[in-house]
PDB file of C-alpha atoms and ligand atoms in Angstrom:
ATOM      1  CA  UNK A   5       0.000   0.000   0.000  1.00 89.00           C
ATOM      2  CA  UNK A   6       1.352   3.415  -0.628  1.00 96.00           C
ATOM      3  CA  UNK A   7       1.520   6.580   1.567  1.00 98.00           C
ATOM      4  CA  UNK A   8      -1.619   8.107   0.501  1.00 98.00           C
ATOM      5  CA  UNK A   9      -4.031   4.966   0.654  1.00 98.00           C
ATOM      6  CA  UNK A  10      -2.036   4.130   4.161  1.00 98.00           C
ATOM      7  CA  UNK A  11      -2.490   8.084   5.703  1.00 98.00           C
ATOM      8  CA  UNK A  12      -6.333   7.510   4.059  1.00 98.00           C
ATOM      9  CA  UNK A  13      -6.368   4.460   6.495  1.00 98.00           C
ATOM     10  CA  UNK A  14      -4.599   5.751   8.921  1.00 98.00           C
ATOM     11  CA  UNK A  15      -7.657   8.750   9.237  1.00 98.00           C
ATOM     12  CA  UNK A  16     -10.657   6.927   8.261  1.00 98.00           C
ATOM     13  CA  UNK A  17     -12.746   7.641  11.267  1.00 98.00           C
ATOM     14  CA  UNK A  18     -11.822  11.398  10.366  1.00 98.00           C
ATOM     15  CA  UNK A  19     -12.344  11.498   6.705  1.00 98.00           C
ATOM     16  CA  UNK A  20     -15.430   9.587   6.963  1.00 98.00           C
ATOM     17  CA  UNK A  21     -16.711  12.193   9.552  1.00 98.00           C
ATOM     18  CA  UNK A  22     -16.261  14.669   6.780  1.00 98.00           C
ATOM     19  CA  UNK A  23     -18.148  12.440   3.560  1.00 98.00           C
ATOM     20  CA  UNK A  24     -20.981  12.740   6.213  1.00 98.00           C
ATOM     21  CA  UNK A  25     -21.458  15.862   6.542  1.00 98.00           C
ATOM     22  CA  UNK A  26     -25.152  17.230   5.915  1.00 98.00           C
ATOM     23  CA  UNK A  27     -23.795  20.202   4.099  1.00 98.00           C
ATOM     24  CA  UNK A  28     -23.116  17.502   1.391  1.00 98.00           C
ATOM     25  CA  UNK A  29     -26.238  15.313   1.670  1.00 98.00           C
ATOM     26  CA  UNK A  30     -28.314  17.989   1.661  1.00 98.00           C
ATOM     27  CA  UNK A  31     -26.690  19.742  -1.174  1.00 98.00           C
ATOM     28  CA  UNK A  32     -26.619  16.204  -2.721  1.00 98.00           C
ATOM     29  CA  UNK A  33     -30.706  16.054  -2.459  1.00 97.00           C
ATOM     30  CA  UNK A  34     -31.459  19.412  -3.111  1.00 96.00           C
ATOM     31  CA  UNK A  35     -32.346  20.420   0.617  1.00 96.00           C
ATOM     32  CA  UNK A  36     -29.777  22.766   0.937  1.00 97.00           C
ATOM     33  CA  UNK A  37     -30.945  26.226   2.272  1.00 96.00           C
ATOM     34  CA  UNK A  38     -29.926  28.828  -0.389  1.00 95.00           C
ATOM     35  CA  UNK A  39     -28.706  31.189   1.945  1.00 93.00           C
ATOM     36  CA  UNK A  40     -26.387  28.020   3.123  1.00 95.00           C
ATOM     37  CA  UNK A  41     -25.026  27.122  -0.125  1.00 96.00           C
ATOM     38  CA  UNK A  42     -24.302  30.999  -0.783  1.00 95.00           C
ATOM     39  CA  UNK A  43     -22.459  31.160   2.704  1.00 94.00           C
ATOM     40  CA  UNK A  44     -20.122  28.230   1.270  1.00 97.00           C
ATOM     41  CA  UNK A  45     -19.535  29.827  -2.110  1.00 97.00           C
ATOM     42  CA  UNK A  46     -18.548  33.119  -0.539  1.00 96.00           C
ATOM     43  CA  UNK A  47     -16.372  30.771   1.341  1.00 96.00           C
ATOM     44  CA  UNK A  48     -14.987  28.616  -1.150  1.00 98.00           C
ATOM     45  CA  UNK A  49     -14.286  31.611  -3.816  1.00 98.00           C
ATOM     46  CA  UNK A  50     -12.222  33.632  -0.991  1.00 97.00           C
ATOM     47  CA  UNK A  51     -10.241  30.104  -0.282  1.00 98.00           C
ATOM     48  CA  UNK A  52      -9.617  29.265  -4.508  1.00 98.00           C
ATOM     49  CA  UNK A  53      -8.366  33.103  -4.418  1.00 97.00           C
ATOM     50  CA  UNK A  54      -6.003  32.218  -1.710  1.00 97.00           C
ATOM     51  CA  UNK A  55      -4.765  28.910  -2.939  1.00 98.00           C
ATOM     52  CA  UNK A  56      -3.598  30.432  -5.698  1.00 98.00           C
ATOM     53  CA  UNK A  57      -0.336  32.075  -4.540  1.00 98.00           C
ATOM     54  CA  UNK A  58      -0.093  29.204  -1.962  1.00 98.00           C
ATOM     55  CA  UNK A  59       0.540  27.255  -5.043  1.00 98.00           C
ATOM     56  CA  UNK A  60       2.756  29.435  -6.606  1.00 98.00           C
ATOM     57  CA  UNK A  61       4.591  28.917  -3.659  1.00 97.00           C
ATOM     58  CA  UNK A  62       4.918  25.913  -3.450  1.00 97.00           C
ATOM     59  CA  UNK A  63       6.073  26.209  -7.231  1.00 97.00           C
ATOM     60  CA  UNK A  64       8.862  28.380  -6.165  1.00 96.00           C
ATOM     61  CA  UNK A  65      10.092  25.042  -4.277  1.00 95.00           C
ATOM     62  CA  UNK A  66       9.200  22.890  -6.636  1.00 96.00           C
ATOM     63  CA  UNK A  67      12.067  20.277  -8.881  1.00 94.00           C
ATOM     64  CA  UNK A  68      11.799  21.053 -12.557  1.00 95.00           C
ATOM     65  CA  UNK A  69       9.261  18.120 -13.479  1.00 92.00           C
ATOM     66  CA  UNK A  70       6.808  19.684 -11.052  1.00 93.00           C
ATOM     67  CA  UNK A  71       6.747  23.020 -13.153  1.00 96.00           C
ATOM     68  CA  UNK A  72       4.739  22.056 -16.239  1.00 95.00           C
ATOM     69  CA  UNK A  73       1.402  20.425 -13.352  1.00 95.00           C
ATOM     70  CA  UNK A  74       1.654  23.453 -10.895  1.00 96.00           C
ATOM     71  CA  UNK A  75       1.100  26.049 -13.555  1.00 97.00           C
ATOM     72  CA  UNK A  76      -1.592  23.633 -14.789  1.00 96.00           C
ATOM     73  CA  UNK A  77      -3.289  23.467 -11.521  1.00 97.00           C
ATOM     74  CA  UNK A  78      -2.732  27.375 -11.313  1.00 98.00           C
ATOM     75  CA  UNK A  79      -4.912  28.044 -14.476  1.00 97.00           C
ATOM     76  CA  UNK A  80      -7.249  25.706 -13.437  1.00 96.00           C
ATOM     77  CA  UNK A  81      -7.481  27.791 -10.100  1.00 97.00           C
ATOM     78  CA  UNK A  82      -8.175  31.224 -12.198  1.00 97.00           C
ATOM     79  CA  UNK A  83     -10.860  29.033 -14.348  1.00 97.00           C
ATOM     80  CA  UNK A  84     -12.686  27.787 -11.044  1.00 97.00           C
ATOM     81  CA  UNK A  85     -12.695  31.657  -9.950  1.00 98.00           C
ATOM     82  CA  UNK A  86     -14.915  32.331 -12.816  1.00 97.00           C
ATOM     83  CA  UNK A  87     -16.959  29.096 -12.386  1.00 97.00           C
ATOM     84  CA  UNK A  88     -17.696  30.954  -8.916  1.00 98.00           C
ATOM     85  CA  UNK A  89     -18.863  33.960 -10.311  1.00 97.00           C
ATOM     86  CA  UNK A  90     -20.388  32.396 -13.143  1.00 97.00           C
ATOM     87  CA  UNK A  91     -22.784  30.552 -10.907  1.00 97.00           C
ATOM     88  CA  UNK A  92     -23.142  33.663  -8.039  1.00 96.00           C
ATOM     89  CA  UNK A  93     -24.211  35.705 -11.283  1.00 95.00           C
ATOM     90  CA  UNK A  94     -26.923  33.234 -11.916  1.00 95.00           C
ATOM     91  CA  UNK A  95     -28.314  32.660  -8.156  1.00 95.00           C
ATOM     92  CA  UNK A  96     -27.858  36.385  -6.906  1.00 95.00           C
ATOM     93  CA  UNK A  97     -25.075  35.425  -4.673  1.00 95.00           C
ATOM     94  CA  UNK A  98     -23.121  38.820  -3.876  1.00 94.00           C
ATOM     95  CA  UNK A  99     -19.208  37.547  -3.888  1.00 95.00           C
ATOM     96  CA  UNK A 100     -17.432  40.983  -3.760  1.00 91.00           C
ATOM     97  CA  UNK A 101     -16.352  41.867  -0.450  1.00 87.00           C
ATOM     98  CA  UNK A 102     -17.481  38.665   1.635  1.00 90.00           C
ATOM     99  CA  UNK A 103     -14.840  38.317   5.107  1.00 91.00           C
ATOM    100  CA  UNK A 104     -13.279  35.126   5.656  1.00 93.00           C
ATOM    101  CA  UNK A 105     -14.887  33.242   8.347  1.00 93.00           C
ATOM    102  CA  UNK A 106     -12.204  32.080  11.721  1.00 94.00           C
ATOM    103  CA  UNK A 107     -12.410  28.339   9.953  1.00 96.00           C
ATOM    104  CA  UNK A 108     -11.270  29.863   6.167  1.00 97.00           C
ATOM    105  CA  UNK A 109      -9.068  32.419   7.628  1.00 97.00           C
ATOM    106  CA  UNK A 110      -6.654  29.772   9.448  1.00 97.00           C
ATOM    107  CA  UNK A 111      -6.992  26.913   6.857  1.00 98.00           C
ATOM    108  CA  UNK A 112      -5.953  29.805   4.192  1.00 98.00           C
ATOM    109  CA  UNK A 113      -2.865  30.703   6.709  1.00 98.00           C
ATOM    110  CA  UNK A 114      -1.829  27.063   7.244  1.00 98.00           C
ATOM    111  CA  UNK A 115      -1.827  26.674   3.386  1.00 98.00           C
ATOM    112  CA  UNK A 116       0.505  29.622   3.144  1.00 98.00           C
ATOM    113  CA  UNK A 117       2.862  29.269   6.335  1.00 98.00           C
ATOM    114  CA  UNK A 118       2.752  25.336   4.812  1.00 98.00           C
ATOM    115  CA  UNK A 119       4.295  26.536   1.676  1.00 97.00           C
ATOM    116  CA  UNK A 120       6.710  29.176   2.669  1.00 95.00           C
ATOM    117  CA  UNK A 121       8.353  27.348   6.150  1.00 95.00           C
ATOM    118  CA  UNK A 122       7.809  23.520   5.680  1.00 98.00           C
ATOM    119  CA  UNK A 123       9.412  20.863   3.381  1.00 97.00           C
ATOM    120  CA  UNK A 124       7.959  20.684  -0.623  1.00 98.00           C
ATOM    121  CA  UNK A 125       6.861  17.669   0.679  1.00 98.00           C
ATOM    122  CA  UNK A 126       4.628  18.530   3.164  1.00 98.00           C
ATOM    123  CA  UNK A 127       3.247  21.024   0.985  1.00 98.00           C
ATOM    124  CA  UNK A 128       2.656  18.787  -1.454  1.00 98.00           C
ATOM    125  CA  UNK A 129       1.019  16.781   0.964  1.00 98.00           C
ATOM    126  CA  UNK A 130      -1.421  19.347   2.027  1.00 98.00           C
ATOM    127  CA  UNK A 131      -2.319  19.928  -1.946  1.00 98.00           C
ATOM    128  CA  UNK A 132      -3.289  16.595  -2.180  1.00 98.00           C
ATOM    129  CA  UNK A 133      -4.959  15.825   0.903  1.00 98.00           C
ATOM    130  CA  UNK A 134      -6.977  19.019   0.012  1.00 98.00           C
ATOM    131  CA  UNK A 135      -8.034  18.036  -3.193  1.00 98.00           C
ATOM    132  CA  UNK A 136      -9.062  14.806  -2.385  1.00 98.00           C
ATOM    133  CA  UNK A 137     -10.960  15.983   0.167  1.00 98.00           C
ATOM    134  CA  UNK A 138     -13.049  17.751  -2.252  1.00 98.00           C
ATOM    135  CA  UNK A 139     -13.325  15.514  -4.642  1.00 98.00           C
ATOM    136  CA  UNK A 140     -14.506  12.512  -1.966  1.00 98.00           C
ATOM    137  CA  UNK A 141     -16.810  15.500  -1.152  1.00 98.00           C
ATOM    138  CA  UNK A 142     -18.171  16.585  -4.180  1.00 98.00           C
ATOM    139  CA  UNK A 143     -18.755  12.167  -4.980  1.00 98.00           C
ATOM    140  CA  UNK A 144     -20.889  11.994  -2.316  1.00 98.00           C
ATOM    141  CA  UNK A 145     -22.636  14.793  -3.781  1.00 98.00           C
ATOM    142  CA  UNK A 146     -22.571  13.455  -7.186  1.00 97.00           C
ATOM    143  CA  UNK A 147     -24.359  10.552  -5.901  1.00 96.00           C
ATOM    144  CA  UNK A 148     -27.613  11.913  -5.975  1.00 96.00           C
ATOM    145  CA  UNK A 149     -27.928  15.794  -7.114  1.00 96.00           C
ATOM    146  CA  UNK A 150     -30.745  16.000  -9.968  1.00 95.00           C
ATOM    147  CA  UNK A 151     -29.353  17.061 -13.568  1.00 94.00           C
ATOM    148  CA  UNK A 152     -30.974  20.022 -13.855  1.00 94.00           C
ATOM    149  CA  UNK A 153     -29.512  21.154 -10.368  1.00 96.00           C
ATOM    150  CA  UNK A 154     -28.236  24.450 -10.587  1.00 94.00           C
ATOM    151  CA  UNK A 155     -24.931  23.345  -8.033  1.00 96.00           C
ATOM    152  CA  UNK A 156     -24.282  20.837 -10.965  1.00 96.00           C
ATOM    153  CA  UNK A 157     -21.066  22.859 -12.352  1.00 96.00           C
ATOM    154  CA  UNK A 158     -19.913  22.416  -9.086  1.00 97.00           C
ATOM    155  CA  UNK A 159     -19.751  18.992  -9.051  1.00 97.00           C
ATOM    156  CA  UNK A 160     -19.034  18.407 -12.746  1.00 96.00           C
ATOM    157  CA  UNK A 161     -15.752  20.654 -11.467  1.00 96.00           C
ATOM    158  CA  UNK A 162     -14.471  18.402  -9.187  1.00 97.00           C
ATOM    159  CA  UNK A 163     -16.347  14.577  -9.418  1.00 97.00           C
ATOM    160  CA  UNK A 164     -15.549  14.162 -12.823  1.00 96.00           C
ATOM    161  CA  UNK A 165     -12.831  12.296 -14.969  1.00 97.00           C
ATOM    162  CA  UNK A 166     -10.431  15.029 -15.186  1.00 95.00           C
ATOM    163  CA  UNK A 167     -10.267  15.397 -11.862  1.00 97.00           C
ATOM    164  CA  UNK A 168      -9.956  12.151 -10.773  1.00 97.00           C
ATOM    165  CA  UNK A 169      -6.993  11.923 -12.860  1.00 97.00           C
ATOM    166  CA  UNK A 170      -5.743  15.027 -11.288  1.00 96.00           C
ATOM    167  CA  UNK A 171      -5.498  13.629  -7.460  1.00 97.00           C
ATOM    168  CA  UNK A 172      -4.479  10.844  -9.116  1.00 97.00           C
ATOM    169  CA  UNK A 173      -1.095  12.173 -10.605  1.00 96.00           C
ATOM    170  CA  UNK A 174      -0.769  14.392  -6.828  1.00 97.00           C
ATOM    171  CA  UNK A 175      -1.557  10.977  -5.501  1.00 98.00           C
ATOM    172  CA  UNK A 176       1.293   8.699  -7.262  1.00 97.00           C
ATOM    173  CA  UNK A 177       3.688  11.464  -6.742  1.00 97.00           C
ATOM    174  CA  UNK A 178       3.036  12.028  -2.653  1.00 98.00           C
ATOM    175  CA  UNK A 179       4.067   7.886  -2.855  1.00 98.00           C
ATOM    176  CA  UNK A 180       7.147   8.977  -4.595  1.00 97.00           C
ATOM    177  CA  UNK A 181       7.899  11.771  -2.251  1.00 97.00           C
ATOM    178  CA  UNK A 182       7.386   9.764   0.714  1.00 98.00           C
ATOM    179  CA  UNK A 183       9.328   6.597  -0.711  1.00 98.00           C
ATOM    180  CA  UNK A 184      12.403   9.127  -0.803  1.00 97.00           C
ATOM    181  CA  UNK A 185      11.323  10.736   2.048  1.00 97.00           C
ATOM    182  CA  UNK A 186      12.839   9.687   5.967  1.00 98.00           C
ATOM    183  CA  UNK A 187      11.343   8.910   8.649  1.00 98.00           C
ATOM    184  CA  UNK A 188      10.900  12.458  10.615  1.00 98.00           C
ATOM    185  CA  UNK A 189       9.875  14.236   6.994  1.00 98.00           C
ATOM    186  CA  UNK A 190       6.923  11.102   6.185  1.00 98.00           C
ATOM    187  CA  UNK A 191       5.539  11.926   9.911  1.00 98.00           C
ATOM    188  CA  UNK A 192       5.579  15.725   9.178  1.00 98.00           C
ATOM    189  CA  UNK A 193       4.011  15.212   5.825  1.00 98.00           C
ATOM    190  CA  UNK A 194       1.250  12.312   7.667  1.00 98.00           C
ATOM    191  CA  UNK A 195       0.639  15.542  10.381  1.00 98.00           C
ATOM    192  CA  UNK A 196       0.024  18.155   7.483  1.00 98.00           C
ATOM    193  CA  UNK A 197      -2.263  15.513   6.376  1.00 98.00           C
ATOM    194  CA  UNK A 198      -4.353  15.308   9.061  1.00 98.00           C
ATOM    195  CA  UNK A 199      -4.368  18.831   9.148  1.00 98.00           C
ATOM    196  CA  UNK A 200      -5.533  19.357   6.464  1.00 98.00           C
ATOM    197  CA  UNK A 201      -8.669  16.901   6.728  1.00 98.00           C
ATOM    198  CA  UNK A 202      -9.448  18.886  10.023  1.00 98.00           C
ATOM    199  CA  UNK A 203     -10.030  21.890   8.629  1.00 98.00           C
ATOM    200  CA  UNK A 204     -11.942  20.636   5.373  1.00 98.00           C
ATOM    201  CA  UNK A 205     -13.943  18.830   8.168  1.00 98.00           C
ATOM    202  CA  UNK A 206     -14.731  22.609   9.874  1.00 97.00           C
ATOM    203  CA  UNK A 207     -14.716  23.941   6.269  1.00 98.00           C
ATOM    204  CA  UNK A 208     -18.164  21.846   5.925  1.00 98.00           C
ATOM    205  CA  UNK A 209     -18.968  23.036   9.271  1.00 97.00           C
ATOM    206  CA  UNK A 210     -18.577  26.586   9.045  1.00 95.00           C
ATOM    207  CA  UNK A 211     -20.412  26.588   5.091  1.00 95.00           C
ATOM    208  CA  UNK A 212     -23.296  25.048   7.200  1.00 96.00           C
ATOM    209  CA  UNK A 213     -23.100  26.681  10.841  1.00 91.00           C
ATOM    210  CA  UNK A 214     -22.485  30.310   9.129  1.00 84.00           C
ATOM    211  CA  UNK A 215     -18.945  32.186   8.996  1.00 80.00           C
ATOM    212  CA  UNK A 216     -19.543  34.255  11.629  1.00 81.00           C
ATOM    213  CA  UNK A 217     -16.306  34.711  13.909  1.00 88.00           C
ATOM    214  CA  UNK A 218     -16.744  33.672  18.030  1.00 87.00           C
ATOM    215  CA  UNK A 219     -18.173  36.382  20.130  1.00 85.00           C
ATOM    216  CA  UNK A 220     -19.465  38.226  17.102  1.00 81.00           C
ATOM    217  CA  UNK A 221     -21.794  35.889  15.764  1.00 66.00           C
ATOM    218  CA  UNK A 222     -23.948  38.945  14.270  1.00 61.00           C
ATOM    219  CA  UNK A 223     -21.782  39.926  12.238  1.00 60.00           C
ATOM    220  CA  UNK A 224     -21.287  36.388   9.790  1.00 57.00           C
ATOM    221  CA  UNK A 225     -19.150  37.066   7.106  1.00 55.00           C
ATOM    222  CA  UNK A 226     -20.875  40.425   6.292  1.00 58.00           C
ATOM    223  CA  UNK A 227     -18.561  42.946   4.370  1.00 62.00           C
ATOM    224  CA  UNK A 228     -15.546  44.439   5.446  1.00 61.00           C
ATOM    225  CA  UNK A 229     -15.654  48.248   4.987  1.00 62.00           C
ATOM    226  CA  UNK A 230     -13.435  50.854   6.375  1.00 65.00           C
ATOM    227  CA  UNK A 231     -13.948  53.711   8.713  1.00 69.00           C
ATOM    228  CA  UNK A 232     -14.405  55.763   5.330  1.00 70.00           C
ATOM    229  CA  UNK A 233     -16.519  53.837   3.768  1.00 58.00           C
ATOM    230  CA  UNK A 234     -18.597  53.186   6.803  1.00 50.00           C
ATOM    231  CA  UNK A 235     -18.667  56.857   7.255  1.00 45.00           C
TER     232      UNK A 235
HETATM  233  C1  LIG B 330     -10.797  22.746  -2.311  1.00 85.71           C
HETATM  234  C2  LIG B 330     -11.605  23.894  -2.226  1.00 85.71           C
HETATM  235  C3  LIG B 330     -10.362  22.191  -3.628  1.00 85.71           C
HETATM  236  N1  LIG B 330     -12.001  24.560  -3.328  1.00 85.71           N
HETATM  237  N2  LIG B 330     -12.026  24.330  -1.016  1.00 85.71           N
HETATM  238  C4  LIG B 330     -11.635  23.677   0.086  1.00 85.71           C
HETATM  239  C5  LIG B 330     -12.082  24.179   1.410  1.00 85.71           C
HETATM  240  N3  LIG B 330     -10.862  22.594   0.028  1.00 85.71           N
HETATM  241  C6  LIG B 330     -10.438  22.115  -1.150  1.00 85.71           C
HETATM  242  O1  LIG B 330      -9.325  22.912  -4.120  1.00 85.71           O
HETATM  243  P1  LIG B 330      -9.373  23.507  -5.588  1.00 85.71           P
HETATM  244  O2  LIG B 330      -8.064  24.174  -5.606  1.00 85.71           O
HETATM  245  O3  LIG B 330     -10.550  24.432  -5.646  1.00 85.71           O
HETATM  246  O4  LIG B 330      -9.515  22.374  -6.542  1.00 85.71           O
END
């Protein structure tokens, strides 16, 4: 068994936590609340935005054969930013502006602390775990959303072919990374993957619970303006 399918193993209990969330049955049988489904794709458009320079730098760190996929995955990042405002266009969902909620704001600072002080390894580790996160996710959603579902983009996005063959490639080379990879540097890059699954696990939660930041629960994820423009 290789890294990934072990560290899979190895968090089952964790990862399977996350496949049940209701965010994603719900979404998958057309329950979802709209104003919940807009709270995650404020959510999820801030986080793309972010991931994009956290993949550039992990580019920056990256050998020479990793070049050509990382500036792949980067214009597939830009593409997904219009897929977000594509679809917020159609269902009235304001995107300009939206604050991070406490759950996207530290995932988004763990991505980029990942990439500028740990290995290339554990930051490859983290892109992985992250993607297959979402596209376990976005399978269980798969699994039962009606055709003419208007969240169908969404899914097409990330439970289809391409992108199985995607987490596939980040998949074969985390078991190449880790092959080469000691002892100390496979149990960093095992941590960053449970990590990461923790916070797509509260990712889930905060899309569904609201983004609204601990003691301030009134104000969600509303705008953030400055003492001018609130003025
Ligand atoms: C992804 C995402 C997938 N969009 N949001 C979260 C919280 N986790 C993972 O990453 P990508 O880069 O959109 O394919």
């Amino acid at each position: 068994m290789g890294f990934a399918a072990a560290e899979l193993d190895r968090i089952r209990p964790l990862w399977d936590r996350m496949l049940a969330h209701p965010f994603l049955a719900e979404t998958r049988d057309g329950r979802i609340a709209d104003a919940t489904f807009a709270n995650w794709m404020r959510q999820d458009y801030l986080f793309v935005e972010a991931a994009i320079p956290f993949v550039a730098a992990l580019l920056a760190k990256a050998p020479r054969a990793c070049w050509e996929p990382l500036v792949q995955v980067l214009q597939a990042l830009m593409k997904e930013l219009g897929l977000f405002e594509e679809r917020a266009g159609a269902a009235g969902v304001r995107l300009a502006g939206a604050r991070p909620g406490l759950v996207n704001h530290a995932y988004v600072q763990f991505l980029l602390a990942t990439a500028q002080r740990a290995s290339f390894e554990e930051g490859w580790a983290v892109l992985w775990a992250a993607e297959k996160a979402y596209f376990d996710s976005w399978r269980v959603v798969a699994a039962g959303l009606a055709a003419d579902s208007r969240w169908r983009p969404f899914v097409d996005n990330w439970a289809g072919e391409a992108f199985a063959q995607y987490v596939g490639f980040l998949e074969d080379q985390l078991d190449r990374l880790a092959a080469a990879a000691g002892p100390d540097q496979r149990r960093r890059m095992a941590e960053a993957i449970e990590t990461t699954a923790r916070y797509e696990l509260a990712f889930w939660e905060m899309a569904y619970g609201g983004a609204g930041w601990p003691g301030l629960p009134e104000w969600r994820d509303g705008e953030v303006t400055t003492a001018e423009g609130a003025a």
